[in-house]
Short mmCIF file of C-alpha atoms in Angstrom, two decimals:
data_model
loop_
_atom_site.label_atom_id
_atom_site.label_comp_id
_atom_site.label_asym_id
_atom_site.label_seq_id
_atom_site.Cartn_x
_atom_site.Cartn_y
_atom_site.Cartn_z
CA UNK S 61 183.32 45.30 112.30
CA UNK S 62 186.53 47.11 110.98
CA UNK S 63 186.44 49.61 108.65
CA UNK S 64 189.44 51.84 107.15
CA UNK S 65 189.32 55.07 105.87
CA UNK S 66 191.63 55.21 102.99
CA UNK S 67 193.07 58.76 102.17
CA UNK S 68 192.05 61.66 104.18
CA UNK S 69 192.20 64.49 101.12
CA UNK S 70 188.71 64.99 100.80
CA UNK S 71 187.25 67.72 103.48
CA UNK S 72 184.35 64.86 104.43
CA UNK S 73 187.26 62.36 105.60
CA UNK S 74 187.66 64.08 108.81
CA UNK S 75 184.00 63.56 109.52
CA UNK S 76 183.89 59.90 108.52
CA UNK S 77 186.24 59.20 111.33
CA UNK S 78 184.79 60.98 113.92
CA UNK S 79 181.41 59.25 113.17
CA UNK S 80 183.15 55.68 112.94
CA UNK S 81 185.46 55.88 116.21
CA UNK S 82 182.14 56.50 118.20
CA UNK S 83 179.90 53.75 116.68
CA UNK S 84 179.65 50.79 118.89
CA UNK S 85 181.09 47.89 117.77
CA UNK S 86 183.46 49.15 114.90
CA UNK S 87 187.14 49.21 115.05
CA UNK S 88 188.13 52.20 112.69
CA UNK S 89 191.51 52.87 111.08
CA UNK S 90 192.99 55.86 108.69
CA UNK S 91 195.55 55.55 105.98
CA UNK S 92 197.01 58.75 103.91
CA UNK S 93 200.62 58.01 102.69
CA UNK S 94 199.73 59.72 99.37
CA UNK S 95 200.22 63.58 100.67
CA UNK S 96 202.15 65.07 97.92
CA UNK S 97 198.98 67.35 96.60
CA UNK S 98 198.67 68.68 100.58
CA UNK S 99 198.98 72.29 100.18
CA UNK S 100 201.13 74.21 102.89
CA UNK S 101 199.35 74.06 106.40
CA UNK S 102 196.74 71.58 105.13
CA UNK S 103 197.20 69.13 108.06
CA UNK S 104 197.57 65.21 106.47
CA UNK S 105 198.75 61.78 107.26
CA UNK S 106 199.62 60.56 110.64
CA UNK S 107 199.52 64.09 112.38
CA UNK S 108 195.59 64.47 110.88
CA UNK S 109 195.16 61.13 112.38
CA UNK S 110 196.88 61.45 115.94
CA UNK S 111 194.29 65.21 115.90
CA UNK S 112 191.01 62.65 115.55
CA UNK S 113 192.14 59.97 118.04
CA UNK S 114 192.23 57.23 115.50
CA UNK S 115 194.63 54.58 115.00
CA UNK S 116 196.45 55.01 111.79
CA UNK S 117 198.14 52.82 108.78
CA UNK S 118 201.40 53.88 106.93
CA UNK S 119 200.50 52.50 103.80
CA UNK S 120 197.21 50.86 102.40
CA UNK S 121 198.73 47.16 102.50
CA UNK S 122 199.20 47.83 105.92
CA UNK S 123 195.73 48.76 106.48
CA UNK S 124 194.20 46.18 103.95
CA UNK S 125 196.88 43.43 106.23
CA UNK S 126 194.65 44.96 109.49
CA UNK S 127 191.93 42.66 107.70
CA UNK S 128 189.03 45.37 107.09
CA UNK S 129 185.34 43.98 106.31
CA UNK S 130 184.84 47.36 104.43
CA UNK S 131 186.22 50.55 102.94
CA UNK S 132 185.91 54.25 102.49
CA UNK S 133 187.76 55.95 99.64
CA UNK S 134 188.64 59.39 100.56
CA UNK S 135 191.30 60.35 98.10
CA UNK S 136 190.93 63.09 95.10
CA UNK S 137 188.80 62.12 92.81
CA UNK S 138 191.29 61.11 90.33
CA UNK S 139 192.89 58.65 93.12
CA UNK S 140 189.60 56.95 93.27
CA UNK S 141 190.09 54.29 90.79
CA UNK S 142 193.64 52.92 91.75
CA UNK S 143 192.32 52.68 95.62
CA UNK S 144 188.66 51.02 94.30
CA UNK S 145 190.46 48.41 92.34
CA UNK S 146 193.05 47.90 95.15
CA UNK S 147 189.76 46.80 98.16
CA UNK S 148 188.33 44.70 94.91
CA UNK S 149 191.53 42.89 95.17
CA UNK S 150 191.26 42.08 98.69
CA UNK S 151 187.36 41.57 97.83
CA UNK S 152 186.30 44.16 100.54
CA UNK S 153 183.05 46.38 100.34
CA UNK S 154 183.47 50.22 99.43
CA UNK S 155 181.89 53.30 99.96
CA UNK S 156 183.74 55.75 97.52
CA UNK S 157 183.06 59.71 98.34
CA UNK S 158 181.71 61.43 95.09
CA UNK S 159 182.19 61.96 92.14
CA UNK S 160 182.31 58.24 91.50
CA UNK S 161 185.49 59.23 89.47
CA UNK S 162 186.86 62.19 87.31
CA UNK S 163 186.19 60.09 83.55
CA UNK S 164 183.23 57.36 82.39
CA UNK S 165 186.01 55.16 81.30
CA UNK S 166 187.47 54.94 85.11
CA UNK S 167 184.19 54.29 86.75
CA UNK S 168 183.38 51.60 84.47
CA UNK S 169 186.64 49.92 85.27
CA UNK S 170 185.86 50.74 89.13
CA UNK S 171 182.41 48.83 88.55
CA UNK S 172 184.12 46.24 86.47
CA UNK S 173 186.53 45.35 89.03
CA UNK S 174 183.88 44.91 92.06
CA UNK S 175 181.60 43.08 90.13
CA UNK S 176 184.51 40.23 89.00
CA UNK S 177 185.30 40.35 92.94
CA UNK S 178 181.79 39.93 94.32
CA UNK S 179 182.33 42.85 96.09
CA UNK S 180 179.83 46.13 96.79
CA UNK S 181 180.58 49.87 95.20
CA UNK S 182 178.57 52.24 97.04
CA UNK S 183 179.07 55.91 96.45
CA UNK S 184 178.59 58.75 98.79
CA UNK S 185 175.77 60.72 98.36
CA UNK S 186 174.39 61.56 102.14
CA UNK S 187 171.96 64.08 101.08
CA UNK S 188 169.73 61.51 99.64
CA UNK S 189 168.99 60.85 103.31
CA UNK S 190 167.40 63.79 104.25
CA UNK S 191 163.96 63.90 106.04
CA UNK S 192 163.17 66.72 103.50
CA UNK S 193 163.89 64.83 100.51
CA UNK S 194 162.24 61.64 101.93
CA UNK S 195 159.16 63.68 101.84
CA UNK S 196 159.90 65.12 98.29
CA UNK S 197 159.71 61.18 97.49
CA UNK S 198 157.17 60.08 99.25
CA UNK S 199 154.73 63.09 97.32
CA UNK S 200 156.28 61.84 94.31
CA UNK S 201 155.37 58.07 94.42
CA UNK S 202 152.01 57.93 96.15
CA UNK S 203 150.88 60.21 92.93
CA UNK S 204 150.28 63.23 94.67
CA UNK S 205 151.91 65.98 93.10
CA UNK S 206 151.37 64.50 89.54
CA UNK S 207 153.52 63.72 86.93
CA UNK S 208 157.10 65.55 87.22
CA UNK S 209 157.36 68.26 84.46
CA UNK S 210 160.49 70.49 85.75
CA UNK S 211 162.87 70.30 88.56
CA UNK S 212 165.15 73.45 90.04
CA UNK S 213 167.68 72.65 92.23
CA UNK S 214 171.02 74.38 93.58
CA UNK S 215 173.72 73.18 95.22
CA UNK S 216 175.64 76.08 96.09
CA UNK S 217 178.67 76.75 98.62
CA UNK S 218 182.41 77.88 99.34
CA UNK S 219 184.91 77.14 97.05
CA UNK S 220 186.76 74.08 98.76
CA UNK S 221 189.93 75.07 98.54
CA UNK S 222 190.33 76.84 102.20
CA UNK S 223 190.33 73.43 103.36
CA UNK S 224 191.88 71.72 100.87
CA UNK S 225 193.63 73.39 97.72
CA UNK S 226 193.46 69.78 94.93
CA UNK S 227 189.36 70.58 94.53
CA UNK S 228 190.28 73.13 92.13
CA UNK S 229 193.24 71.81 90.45
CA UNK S 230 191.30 69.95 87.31
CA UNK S 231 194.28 66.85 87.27
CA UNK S 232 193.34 66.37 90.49
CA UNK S 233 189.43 66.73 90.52
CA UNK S 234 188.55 66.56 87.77
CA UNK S 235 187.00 70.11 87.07
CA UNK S 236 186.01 72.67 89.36
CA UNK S 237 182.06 73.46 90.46
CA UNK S 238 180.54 71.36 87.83
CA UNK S 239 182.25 68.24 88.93
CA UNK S 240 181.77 68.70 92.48
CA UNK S 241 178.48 69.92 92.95
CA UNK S 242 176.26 68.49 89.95
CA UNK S 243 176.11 65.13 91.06
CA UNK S 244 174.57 65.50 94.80
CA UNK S 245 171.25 66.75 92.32
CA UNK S 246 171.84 64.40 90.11
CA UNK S 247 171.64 61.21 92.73
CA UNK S 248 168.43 62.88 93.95
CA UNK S 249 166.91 62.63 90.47
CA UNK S 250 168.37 59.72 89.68
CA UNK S 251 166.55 58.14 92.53
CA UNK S 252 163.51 60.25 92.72
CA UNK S 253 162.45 59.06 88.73
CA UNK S 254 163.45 55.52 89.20
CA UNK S 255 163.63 54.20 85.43
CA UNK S 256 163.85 57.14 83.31
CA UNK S 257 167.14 58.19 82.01
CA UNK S 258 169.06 61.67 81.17
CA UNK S 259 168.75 62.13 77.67
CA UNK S 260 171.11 65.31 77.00
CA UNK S 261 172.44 67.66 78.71
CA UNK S 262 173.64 71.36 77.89
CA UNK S 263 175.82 73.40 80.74
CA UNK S 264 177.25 77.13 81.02
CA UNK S 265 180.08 77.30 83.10
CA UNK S 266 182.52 80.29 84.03
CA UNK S 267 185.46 81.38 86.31
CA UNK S 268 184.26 85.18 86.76
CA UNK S 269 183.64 85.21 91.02
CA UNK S 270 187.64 83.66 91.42
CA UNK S 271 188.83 84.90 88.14
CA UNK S 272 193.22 84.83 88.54
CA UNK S 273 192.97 82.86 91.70
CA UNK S 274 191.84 79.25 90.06
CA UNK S 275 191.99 77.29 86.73
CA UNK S 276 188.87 75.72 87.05
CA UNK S 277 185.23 76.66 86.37
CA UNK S 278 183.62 77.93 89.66
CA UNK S 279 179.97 78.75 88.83
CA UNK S 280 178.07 76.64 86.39
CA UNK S 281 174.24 76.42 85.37
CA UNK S 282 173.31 72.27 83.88
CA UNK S 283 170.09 71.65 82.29
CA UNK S 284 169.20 68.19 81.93
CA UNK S 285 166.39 66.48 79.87
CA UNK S 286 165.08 63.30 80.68
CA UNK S 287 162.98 60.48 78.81
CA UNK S 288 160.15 60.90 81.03
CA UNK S 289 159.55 64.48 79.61
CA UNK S 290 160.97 66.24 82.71
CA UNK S 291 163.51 68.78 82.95
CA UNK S 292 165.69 69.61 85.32
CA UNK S 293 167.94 72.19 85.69
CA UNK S 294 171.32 72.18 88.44
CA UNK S 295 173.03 75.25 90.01
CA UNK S 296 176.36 73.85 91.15
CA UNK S 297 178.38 77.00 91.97
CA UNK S 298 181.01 77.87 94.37
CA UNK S 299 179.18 80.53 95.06
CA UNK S 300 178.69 81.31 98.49
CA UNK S 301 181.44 83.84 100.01
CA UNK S 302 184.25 83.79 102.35
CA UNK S 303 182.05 85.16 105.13
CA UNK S 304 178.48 82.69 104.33
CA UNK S 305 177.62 80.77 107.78
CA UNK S 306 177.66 77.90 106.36
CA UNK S 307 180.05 75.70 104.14
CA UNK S 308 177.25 74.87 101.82
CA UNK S 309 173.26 74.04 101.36
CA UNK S 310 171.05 72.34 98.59
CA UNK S 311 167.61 73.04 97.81
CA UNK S 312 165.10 71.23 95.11
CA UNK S 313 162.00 72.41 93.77
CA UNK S 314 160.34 69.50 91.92
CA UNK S 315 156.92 71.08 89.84
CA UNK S 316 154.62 68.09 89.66
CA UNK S 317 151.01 68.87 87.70
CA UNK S 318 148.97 68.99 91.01
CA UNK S 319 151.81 70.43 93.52
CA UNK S 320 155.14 72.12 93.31
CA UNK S 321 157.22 70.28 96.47
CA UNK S 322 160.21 72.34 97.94
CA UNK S 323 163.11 71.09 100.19
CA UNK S 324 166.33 72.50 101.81
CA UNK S 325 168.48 69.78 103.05
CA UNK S 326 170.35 71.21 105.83
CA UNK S 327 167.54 73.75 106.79
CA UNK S 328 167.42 72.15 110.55
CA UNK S 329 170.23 74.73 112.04
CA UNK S 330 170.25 78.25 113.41
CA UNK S 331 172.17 81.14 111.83
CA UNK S 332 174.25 83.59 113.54
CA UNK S 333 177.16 85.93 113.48
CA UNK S 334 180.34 86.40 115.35
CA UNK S 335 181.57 89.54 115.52
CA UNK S 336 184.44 88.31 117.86
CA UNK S 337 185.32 85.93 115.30
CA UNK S 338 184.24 87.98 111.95
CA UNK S 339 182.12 85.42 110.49
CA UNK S 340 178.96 83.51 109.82
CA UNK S 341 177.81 80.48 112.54
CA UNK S 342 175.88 77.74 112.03
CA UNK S 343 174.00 75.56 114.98
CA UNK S 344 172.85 72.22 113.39
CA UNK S 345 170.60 70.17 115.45
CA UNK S 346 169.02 68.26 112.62
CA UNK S 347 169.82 64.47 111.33
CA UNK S 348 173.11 63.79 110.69
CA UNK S 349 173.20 62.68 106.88
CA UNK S 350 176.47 61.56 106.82
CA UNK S 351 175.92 59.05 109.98
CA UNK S 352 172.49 57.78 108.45
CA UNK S 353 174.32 57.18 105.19
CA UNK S 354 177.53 55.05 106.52
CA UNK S 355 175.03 52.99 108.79
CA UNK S 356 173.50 52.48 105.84
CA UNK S 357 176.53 51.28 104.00
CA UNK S 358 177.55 48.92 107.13
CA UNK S 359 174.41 47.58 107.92
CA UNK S 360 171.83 47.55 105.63
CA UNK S 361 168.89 50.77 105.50
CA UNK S 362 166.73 49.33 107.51
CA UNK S 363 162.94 48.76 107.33
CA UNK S 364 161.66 51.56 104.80
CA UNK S 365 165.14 53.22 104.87
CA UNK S 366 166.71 54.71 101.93
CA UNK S 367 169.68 52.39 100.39
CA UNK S 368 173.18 53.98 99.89
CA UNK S 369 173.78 54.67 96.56
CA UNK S 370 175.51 52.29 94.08
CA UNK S 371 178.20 51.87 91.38
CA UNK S 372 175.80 51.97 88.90
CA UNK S 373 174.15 55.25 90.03
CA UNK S 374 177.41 56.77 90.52
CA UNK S 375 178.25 56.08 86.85
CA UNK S 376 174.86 57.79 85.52
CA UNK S 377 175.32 60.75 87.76
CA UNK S 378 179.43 60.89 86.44
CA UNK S 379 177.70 60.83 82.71
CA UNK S 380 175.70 63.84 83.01
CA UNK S 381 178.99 65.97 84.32
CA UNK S 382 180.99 63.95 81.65
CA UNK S 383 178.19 65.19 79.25
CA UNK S 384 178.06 68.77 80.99
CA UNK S 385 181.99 69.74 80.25
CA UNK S 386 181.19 68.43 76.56
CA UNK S 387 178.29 70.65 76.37
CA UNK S 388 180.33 73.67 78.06
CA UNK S 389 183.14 73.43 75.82
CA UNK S 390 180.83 72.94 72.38
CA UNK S 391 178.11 75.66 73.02
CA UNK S 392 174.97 72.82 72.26
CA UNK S 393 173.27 70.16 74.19
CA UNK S 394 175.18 66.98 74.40
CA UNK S 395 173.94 63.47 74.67
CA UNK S 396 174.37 61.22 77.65
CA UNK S 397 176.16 58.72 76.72
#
């Protein structure tokens, strides 16, 4: 099977690569002509390429011409819809990183253009593959902990723009912490309550932890109500410091009316600190989320695995942040539209 990764601005595009070159049987490829938002010493293109080992593309005909059975959109989010439309055209698969894209309007076009080329739009949300939140699930739907009446969840880490500078530039993403972090929570519900729907939702965001060093929002707080009666709300700050041993972490606490379940997603890794180095460590020796979810994506989930996200999913999660920025802005809860 060959696969291409198409852009290599997001910080996850690295990892994609990695994971591809060493699965057996798939010939991998990277493409990243479109390095004009690389910041100085943020390491792009053909050079990022000849680091990983991989073979590498000049432009995207070039690596649509290498005749690739599927795709992996790693571009800024607001690059997402050109490159979607582009592997419709060629009526390959793709697996575009999160947020489906930075407006409604675009990812209904994205979903528009697969659908009139037969083609699948997967989205990449890896944490709905954790072990912990397959138990969350599994409490949920055999009845156990009752009907869902509230949800907490947090999705916390560094601000992004160490590695690379476009997450906070809103043209480029979209937003700031509200964009990039509400949507991992809001895949989890999405799946976890099946049929019901976000109704409204009503967001505080602010800029006070980076205040002078970016434009966009870097802590926010979303509450979201849904049609089944639950409510959730969604800590999606950059809030974790320079120094944190870890580049992020999400945790859920779902309140049923016979059990409250927790889980911690990447709580399978041991903590340290380097005073050599001057900062946090992290050990991880726990499932690799981002390997389950592209094997997923290339071949199926499996007996009683979880399936990779979809278009349509991606669209409902990009509402609620659509429908968070609205609420931000006006002061009051805004519908989902």
């Amino acid at each position: 099977m060959k696969v291409a990764v198409l852009s290599f601005a997001h910080v996850h595009a690295a990892g994609y690569l990695r994971l591809l070159a060493r699965m057996p049987g798939i010939d991998v490829i990277g493409s990243d002509p479109d390095t004009a938002s690389a910041a100085p010493g943020e390491v792009r293109g053909r050079a990022f390429a000849d680091e990983l080992g991989v073979a590498y593309a000049q432009t995207y005909e070039e690596a649509f011409a290498w005749g690739p059975d599927a795709v992996i959109v790693c571009s800024e989010n607001a690059r997402h819809r050109p490159l979607v439309e582009l592997a419709a055209s060629h009526s390959v698969d793709v697996l575009c990183e999160k947020p489906l894209a930075t407006t409604v309007a675009d990812g209904e076009a994205m979903l528009a253009a697969c659908r009139a080329a037969g083609v699948r739009l997967a989205v990449a949300f890896p944490v709905r593959f954790s072990p912990a939140y397959a138990a969350v699930k599994a409490a949920v739907a055999s009845g156990d902990a009752g009907r869902v009446l509230t949800v907490s969840g947090a999705n916390n880490g560094a601000m992004p723009t160490r590695t690379r500078r476009w997450f906070a530039d809103p043209e480029l993403a979209g937003g700031g912490a509200l964009m990039d972090h509400t949507v991992h929570i809001a895949d989890l519900l999405d799946d976890l309550f099946g049929e019901a729907r976000p109704v409204d939702v009503y967001a505080q965001t602010n800029n006070l932890m980076y205040e002078g060093e970016v434009d966009a929002e870097t802590s926010g707080l979303v509450t979201v109500t849904y049609d089944n009666g639950a409510v959730a709300t969604i800590d999606c700050s950059w809030s974790h410091p320079r120094s944190h041993h870890s580049w992020g972490g999400l945790e859920l606490t779902v309140v049923g009316e016979r059990a409250t379940l927790e889980m911690d997603a990447f709580d399978q890794s041991v903590h340290g600190y380097s005073e050599r180095h001057r900062r946090g460590l992290e050990l991880p020796f726990g499932a690799d989320l981002d390997e389950r979810m592209l094997r997923a994506f290339l071949y199926g989930p499996g007996e009683g695995g979880m399936e990779v996200a979809d278009g349509e999913g991606g669209l409902r999660t990009l509402k609620i942040v659509a429908a968070g920025y609205a609420s931000a802005r006006s002061g009051v809860p805004v519908a989902v539209g």
